[in-house]
GROMACS .gro file of C-alpha atoms in nm:
model
  239
    1PRO     CA    1  -0.701  23.221  -7.381
    2ILE     CA    2  -0.406  23.168  -7.618
    3VAL     CA    3  -0.597  22.898  -7.808
    4MET     CA    4  -0.903  23.125  -7.833
    5ALA     CA    5  -0.689  23.417  -7.954
    6VAL     CA    6  -0.532  23.200  -8.225
    7PHE     CA    7  -0.874  23.064  -8.318
    8PHE     CA    8  -1.028  23.409  -8.364
    9TYR     CA    9  -0.722  23.518  -8.562
   10LEU     CA   10  -0.759  23.226  -8.803
   11LEU     CA   11  -1.141  23.242  -8.823
   12PRO     CA   12  -1.158  23.543  -9.063
   13LEU     CA   13  -0.901  23.374  -9.289
   14PHE     CA   14  -1.113  23.057  -9.295
   15PHE     CA   15  -1.432  23.252  -9.373
   16ARG     CA   16  -1.253  23.441  -9.652
   17PHE     CA   17  -1.137  23.110  -9.802
   18LEU     CA   18  -1.491  22.972  -9.764
   19SER     CA   19  -1.638  23.276  -9.943
   20GLN     CA   20  -1.388  23.233 -10.226
   21GLN     CA   21  -1.501  22.873 -10.265
   22GLN     CA   22  -1.858  23.003 -10.293
   23GLY     CA   23  -1.754  23.203 -10.600
   24TYR     CA   24  -1.695  23.550 -10.453
   25TRP     CA   25  -1.364  23.698 -10.563
   26THR     CA   26  -1.369  24.080 -10.545
   27GLN     CA   27  -1.227  24.240 -10.230
   28THR     CA   28  -1.546  24.435 -10.160
   29THR     CA   29  -1.773  24.131 -10.188
   30LEU     CA   30  -1.539  23.915  -9.981
   31ASP     CA   31  -1.531  24.174  -9.703
   32ARG     CA   32  -1.911  24.185  -9.693
   33LYS     CA   33  -1.945  23.806  -9.687
   34VAL     CA   34  -1.673  23.763  -9.422
   35LEU     CA   35  -1.838  24.030  -9.204
   36THR     CA   36  -2.176  23.856  -9.226
   37LYS     CA   37  -2.029  23.513  -9.147
   38LEU     CA   38  -1.828  23.648  -8.853
   39TYR     CA   39  -2.130  23.825  -8.706
   40VAL     CA   40  -2.354  23.518  -8.734
   41PHE     CA   41  -2.081  23.297  -8.586
   42PHE     CA   42  -2.018  23.532  -8.293
   43ILE     CA   43  -2.390  23.563  -8.217
   44ILE     CA   44  -2.455  23.187  -8.229
   45ASN     CA   45  -2.133  23.068  -8.066
   46ASN     CA   46  -2.056  23.344  -7.815
   47LEU     CA   47  -2.398  23.479  -7.719
   48LEU     CA   48  -2.659  23.207  -7.772
   49VAL     CA   49  -2.453  22.898  -7.685
   50PHE     CA   50  -2.288  23.064  -7.384
   51THR     CA   51  -2.618  23.199  -7.250
   52LEU     CA   52  -2.804  22.872  -7.303
   53THR     CA   53  -2.522  22.672  -7.143
   54SER     CA   54  -2.526  22.896  -6.835
   55MET     CA   55  -2.904  22.869  -6.817
   56PHE     CA   56  -2.905  22.488  -6.838
   57ILE     CA   57  -2.630  22.462  -6.577
   58GLY     CA   58  -2.855  22.662  -6.341
   59ILE     CA   59  -3.152  22.436  -6.421
   60TYR     CA   60  -2.937  22.127  -6.360
   61GLY     CA   61  -2.840  22.260  -6.016
   62GLN     CA   62  -3.206  22.314  -5.925
   63ILE     CA   63  -3.311  21.967  -6.043
   64ARG     CA   64  -3.021  21.807  -5.858
   65ALA     CA   65  -3.122  21.986  -5.536
   66LEU     CA   66  -3.477  21.850  -5.578
   67VAL     CA   67  -3.354  21.494  -5.633
   68GLU     CA   68  -3.122  21.508  -5.331
   69SER     CA   69  -3.399  21.643  -5.108
   70GLY     CA   70  -3.636  21.374  -5.234
   71SER     CA   71  -3.928  21.617  -5.264
   72LEU     CA   72  -4.160  21.670  -5.558
   73PRO     CA   73  -4.190  22.028  -5.682
   74SER     CA   74  -4.511  22.211  -5.599
   75ASP     CA   75  -4.682  22.464  -5.822
   76GLU     CA   76  -4.520  22.750  -5.631
   77SER     CA   77  -4.173  22.600  -5.658
   78ILE     CA   78  -4.221  22.542  -6.032
   79THR     CA   79  -4.304  22.909  -6.069
   80GLU     CA   80  -3.989  22.996  -5.874
   81TYR     CA   81  -3.779  22.773  -6.102
   82VAL     CA   82  -3.923  22.939  -6.412
   83MET     CA   83  -3.837  23.278  -6.258
   84GLN     CA   84  -3.489  23.148  -6.186
   85ILE     CA   85  -3.442  23.067  -6.556
   86ALA     CA   86  -3.504  23.434  -6.638
   87LYS     CA   87  -3.258  23.536  -6.364
   88ASN     CA   88  -2.994  23.298  -6.502
   89ILE     CA   89  -3.021  23.465  -6.843
   90ALA     CA   90  -2.979  23.809  -6.690
   91GLU     CA   91  -2.686  23.707  -6.468
   92VAL     CA   92  -2.477  23.614  -6.774
   93SER     CA   93  -2.437  23.989  -6.832
   94THR     CA   94  -2.164  23.996  -6.563
   95PHE     CA   95  -1.937  23.798  -6.793
   96TRP     CA   96  -2.001  24.034  -7.084
   97ILE     CA   97  -1.929  24.340  -6.867
   98ASN     CA   98  -1.586  24.193  -6.789
   99PHE     CA   99  -1.536  24.104  -7.155
  100VAL     CA  100  -1.622  24.457  -7.273
  101CYS     CA  101  -1.383  24.606  -7.016
  102LEU     CA  102  -1.105  24.374  -7.134
  103LYS     CA  103  -1.161  24.471  -7.497
  104SER     CA  104  -1.154  24.841  -7.404
  105LEU     CA  105  -0.811  24.786  -7.250
  106THR     CA  106  -0.678  24.600  -7.554
  107LEU     CA  107  -0.810  24.878  -7.779
  108THR     CA  108  -0.600  25.136  -7.596
  109MET     CA  109  -0.296  24.907  -7.626
  110ASP     CA  110  -0.349  24.897  -8.003
  111LEU     CA  111  -0.241  25.262  -8.011
  112ALA     CA  112   0.107  25.157  -7.900
  113MET     CA  113   0.135  24.909  -8.192
  114LEU     CA  114   0.327  24.668  -7.969
  115VAL     CA  115   0.299  24.362  -8.196
  116PRO     CA  116   0.435  24.533  -8.512
  117LEU     CA  117   0.705  24.701  -8.303
  118LEU     CA  118   0.822  24.369  -8.155
  119THR     CA  119   0.798  24.192  -8.492
  120ILE     CA  120   1.006  24.452  -8.675
  121THR     CA  121   1.262  24.468  -8.391
  122ILE     CA  122   1.309  24.089  -8.385
  123ARG     CA  123   1.334  24.065  -8.765
  124LYS     CA  124   1.587  24.352  -8.772
  125PHE     CA  125   1.796  24.173  -8.510
  126ILE     CA  126   1.780  23.830  -8.680
  127THR     CA  127   1.780  23.898  -9.055
  128ARG     CA  128   1.961  24.235  -9.084
  129PRO     CA  129   1.727  24.366  -9.361
  130SER     CA  130   1.836  24.612  -9.628
  131PRO     CA  131   1.688  24.965  -9.630
  132ARG     CA  132   1.435  24.859  -9.895
  133GLU     CA  133   1.329  24.553  -9.692
  134LEU     CA  134   1.306  24.769  -9.382
  135ARG     CA  135   1.068  25.006  -9.562
  136GLU     CA  136   0.856  24.707  -9.662
  137LEU     CA  137   0.843  24.590  -9.302
  138ALA     CA  138   0.749  24.934  -9.170
  139LYS     CA  139   0.489  25.025  -9.432
  140PRO     CA  140   0.137  25.101  -9.302
  141PRO     CA  141  -0.080  24.791  -9.248
  142GLU     CA  142  -0.417  24.744  -9.414
  143PHE     CA  143  -0.725  24.803  -9.199
  144ASN     CA  144  -0.925  24.484  -9.147
  145TYR     CA  145  -1.281  24.611  -9.193
  146PRO     CA  146  -1.471  24.280  -9.143
  147GLN     CA  147  -1.294  24.186  -8.819
  148ASN     CA  148  -1.314  24.533  -8.660
  149TYR     CA  149  -1.672  24.601  -8.775
  150ASN     CA  150  -1.774  24.261  -8.638
  151LEU     CA  151  -1.646  24.343  -8.288
  152LEU     CA  152  -1.833  24.675  -8.286
  153LEU     CA  153  -2.156  24.510  -8.405
  154PHE     CA  154  -2.117  24.223  -8.160
  155PHE     CA  155  -2.072  24.452  -7.859
  156PHE     CA  156  -2.363  24.665  -7.978
  157THR     CA  157  -2.580  24.352  -7.982
  158ILE     CA  158  -2.465  24.248  -7.634
  159ALA     CA  159  -2.531  24.595  -7.491
  160LEU     CA  160  -2.875  24.609  -7.654
  161VAL     CA  161  -2.982  24.259  -7.544
  162TYR     CA  162  -2.886  24.315  -7.180
  163SER     CA  163  -2.977  24.685  -7.165
  164ALA     CA  164  -3.314  24.621  -6.997
  165MET     CA  165  -3.224  24.305  -6.801
  166SER     CA  166  -2.896  24.438  -6.662
  167PRO     CA  167  -2.858  24.814  -6.721
  168LEU     CA  168  -2.515  24.808  -6.554
  169ILE     CA  169  -2.371  24.695  -6.888
  170LEU     CA  170  -2.463  25.027  -7.056
  171PRO     CA  171  -2.194  25.256  -6.903
  172PHE     CA  172  -1.926  24.996  -6.981
  173ALA     CA  173  -2.051  24.968  -7.339
  174LEU     CA  174  -2.045  25.349  -7.361
  175ILE     CA  175  -1.681  25.350  -7.245
  176TYR     CA  176  -1.594  25.085  -7.504
  177PHE     CA  177  -1.755  25.274  -7.794
  178ALA     CA  178  -1.598  25.604  -7.681
  179VAL     CA  179  -1.253  25.442  -7.669
  180ALA     CA  180  -1.312  25.262  -8.000
  181SER     CA  181  -1.421  25.585  -8.168
  182MET     CA  182  -1.104  25.762  -8.056
  183VAL     CA  183  -0.868  25.472  -8.135
  184TYR     CA  184  -1.011  25.380  -8.476
  185LYS     CA  185  -1.031  25.744  -8.586
  186TYR     CA  186  -0.666  25.796  -8.498
  187MET     CA  187  -0.554  25.467  -8.653
  188LEU     CA  188  -0.745  25.524  -8.979
  189MET     CA  189  -0.606  25.878  -9.012
  190TYR     CA  190  -0.242  25.813  -8.920
  191VAL     CA  191  -0.161  25.441  -8.917
  192TYR     CA  192  -0.374  25.218  -9.139
  193VAL     CA  193  -0.426  25.239  -9.513
  194THR     CA  194  -0.735  25.143  -9.714
  195LYS     CA  195  -0.650  24.953 -10.031
  196MET     CA  196  -1.001  24.938 -10.166
  197GLU     CA  197  -1.319  25.143 -10.154
  198SER     CA  198  -1.650  24.959 -10.120
  199GLY     CA  199  -1.854  25.241 -10.272
  200GLY     CA  200  -2.089  25.229  -9.975
  201LYS     CA  201  -2.189  24.867 -10.040
  202ILE     CA  202  -2.091  24.758  -9.690
  203TRP     CA  203  -2.343  25.003  -9.538
  204PRO     CA  204  -2.653  24.785  -9.613
  205VAL     CA  205  -2.480  24.494  -9.437
  206LEU     CA  206  -2.419  24.711  -9.130
  207PHE     CA  207  -2.776  24.837  -9.132
  208GLN     CA  208  -2.919  24.485  -9.164
  209THR     CA  209  -2.706  24.353  -8.875
  210VAL     CA  210  -2.811  24.644  -8.652
  211MET     CA  211  -3.178  24.576  -8.733
  212THR     CA  212  -3.120  24.206  -8.666
  213SER     CA  213  -2.977  24.301  -8.326
  214ALA     CA  214  -3.287  24.508  -8.249
  215ILE     CA  215  -3.518  24.220  -8.342
  216PHE     CA  216  -3.306  23.977  -8.139
  217PHE     CA  217  -3.334  24.212  -7.841
  218GLN     CA  218  -3.715  24.227  -7.874
  219VAL     CA  219  -3.744  23.846  -7.900
  220THR     CA  220  -3.522  23.803  -7.594
  221MET     CA  221  -3.733  24.047  -7.393
  222ILE     CA  222  -4.053  23.869  -7.500
  223ILE     CA  223  -3.907  23.541  -7.369
  224ILE     CA  224  -3.794  23.702  -7.042
  225MET     CA  225  -4.133  23.869  -6.989
  226ALA     CA  226  -4.313  23.542  -7.064
  227LEU     CA  227  -4.097  23.355  -6.810
  228LYS     CA  228  -4.168  23.621  -6.547
  229GLY     CA  229  -4.543  23.613  -6.611
  230GLY     CA  230  -4.572  23.954  -6.775
  231ASN     CA  231  -4.830  23.857  -7.037
  232MET     CA  232  -4.948  24.213  -7.097
  233GLN     CA  233  -4.589  24.328  -7.160
  234VAL     CA  234  -4.540  24.040  -7.403
  235TYR     CA  235  -4.844  24.139  -7.606
  236CYS     CA  236  -4.725  24.502  -7.612
  237LEU     CA  237  -4.379  24.399  -7.739
  238ILE     CA  238  -4.505  24.172  -8.021
  239PRO     CA  239  -4.588  24.461  -8.264
   0.00000   0.00000   0.00000
């Protein structure tokens, strides 16, 4: 977990550097590009790769059981294995429910500002800063729009994708968004500062990612319905 936390802390910095190498230099443009890259990375790495890995592990277990029993699969058992693939995809939602609950807890801890408090306390004890340096240490931090927007969009995508397969994820997602709304509203009003104004240019990026999530949800449901033999439902979802 510590390695993953450090990795996700450094990832936005790497994507910002990468966007600068692509020729984007303004703060507004960099925030939009970093947000897009983070969202694509989270979807591919966290959602697709994790889900596919879990699915193939389940398939491997079924094939291994067949080999050990020494029996060839019949048509009925093949149908059961195809159904099991759909179940394996749905069962991954348990992990995301736990993940959403954990993030809800860390959001509430952000209100206490424990990390800045510990950092300032340690630096005051070690370096004995002057009043001017102390004001610099205690000045309001800048709100990281790409990183925070990405988490909200990512959890929205997770909740949407699993909303029909595993509806249990919906109340936990509702709790997360309710907590996030309260925490971010408070932090933006009283803690964080905004050093730049995008002029609304980040809104099209948010809209496009939400629409991408909706399309991804529809494609996922088409695959699930096809694996479960619901051909009529597949044809109804295609439009």
